[in-house]
Amino acid sequence: MELHQRFGSLLRLAPNLVSFDDPRMIPEVYQKCVDKTTFYTPAVMGETPSMFWTLNHKDHALKKRLFAPSVSHNFKHMSGFPGSSDFGD
């Protein structure tokens, strides 16, 4: 709290660590709809980047929505999937 009193409500303590003393700042600090920076472009190979390397947040969200069912808990319970009740488990 001493640092906040001295330097303000939002502090960057390290490159990957921030501290804030007002819970109303959570949406400002942890935004979902933000494009990635060009820091991620060196790993993009070809014309179509993978889900992780997609810079535009809307494109990333679309790819994530398409991919998510295959890694969700419910996927393994779908009919015909190894380990589902159709296979005697």
Coordinates of C-alpha atoms in Angstrom, one line a residue:
M1 CA 0.0 0.0 0.0
E2 CA 2.9 2.3 0.6
L3 CA 3.8 2.2 -3.1
H4 CA 0.3 2.9 -4.1
Q5 CA 0.1 5.9 -1.8
R6 CA 3.4 7.2 -3.3
F7 CA 2.9 6.4 -7.0
G8 CA -0.8 5.9 -7.7
S9 CA -3.5 3.3 -8.1
L10 CA -1.9 1.3 -10.9
L11 CA 1.7 0.1 -10.7
R12 CA 3.8 -2.0 -13.0
L13 CA 6.0 -4.0 -10.7
A14 CA 7.6 -6.1 -13.4
P15 CA 7.1 -6.7 -17.1
N16 CA 4.4 -9.3 -16.4
L17 CA 3.2 -8.1 -13.0
V18 CA 0.8 -5.2 -12.2
S19 CA -0.7 -4.1 -9.0
F20 CA -3.8 -2.0 -8.5
D21 CA -5.6 -0.9 -5.3
D22 CA -9.1 -0.3 -6.8
P23 CA -11.1 -3.4 -7.8
R24 CA -13.0 -1.2 -10.3
M25 CA -9.8 -1.2 -12.4
I26 CA -10.1 -5.0 -13.2
P27 CA -11.9 -4.5 -16.5
E28 CA -9.4 -1.9 -17.6
V29 CA -6.4 -4.0 -16.7
Y30 CA -7.6 -7.4 -17.9
Q31 CA -9.5 -6.6 -21.1
K32 CA -10.6 -9.4 -23.4
C33 CA -11.2 -7.5 -26.6
V34 CA -7.7 -6.3 -27.3
D35 CA -5.6 -7.1 -30.4
K36 CA -2.2 -8.7 -29.8
T37 CA 0.9 -6.6 -30.6
T38 CA 3.3 -7.3 -33.5
F39 CA 5.5 -9.1 -30.9
Y40 CA 3.7 -12.2 -31.9
T41 CA 4.3 -12.0 -35.7
P42 CA 7.7 -13.6 -35.9
A43 CA 6.2 -17.0 -35.3
V44 CA 3.6 -16.7 -38.0
M45 CA 4.5 -19.0 -40.9
G46 CA 2.5 -18.9 -44.1
E47 CA -0.5 -16.8 -44.8
T48 CA -2.9 -18.1 -42.1
P49 CA -1.7 -17.8 -38.5
S50 CA -2.7 -20.4 -36.0
M51 CA -5.1 -19.5 -33.2
F52 CA -2.3 -18.5 -30.8
W53 CA -0.5 -16.3 -33.3
T54 CA -3.7 -14.5 -34.6
L55 CA -3.3 -10.8 -33.8
N56 CA -6.9 -9.6 -34.3
H57 CA -9.0 -10.5 -31.2
K58 CA -12.1 -11.1 -33.3
D59 CA -10.3 -13.5 -35.6
H60 CA -8.8 -15.2 -32.5
A61 CA -12.2 -15.5 -30.8
L62 CA -13.6 -17.2 -33.9
K63 CA -10.8 -19.7 -34.1
K64 CA -11.1 -20.4 -30.4
R65 CA -14.8 -21.0 -30.7
L66 CA -14.2 -23.5 -33.5
F67 CA -11.5 -25.3 -31.6
A68 CA -12.9 -25.3 -28.0
P69 CA -15.3 -28.2 -28.3
S70 CA -12.5 -30.6 -29.1
V71 CA -10.8 -29.8 -25.8
S72 CA -13.8 -29.4 -23.6
H73 CA -14.8 -31.8 -20.9
N74 CA -18.0 -32.6 -22.7
F75 CA -16.3 -33.7 -25.9
K76 CA -15.1 -37.0 -24.4
H77 CA -18.6 -37.9 -23.5
M78 CA -20.0 -37.6 -27.0
S79 CA -21.3 -40.7 -28.6
G80 CA -18.6 -42.6 -30.5
F81 CA -15.6 -41.0 -28.8
P82 CA -13.2 -43.6 -27.2
G83 CA -14.0 -43.6 -23.5
S84 CA -17.6 -42.8 -23.9
S85 CA -20.4 -45.1 -22.7
D86 CA -20.7 -46.5 -26.3
F87 CA -17.4 -48.2 -25.8
G88 CA -18.3 -49.9 -22.5
D89 CA -16.6 -47.5 -20.1

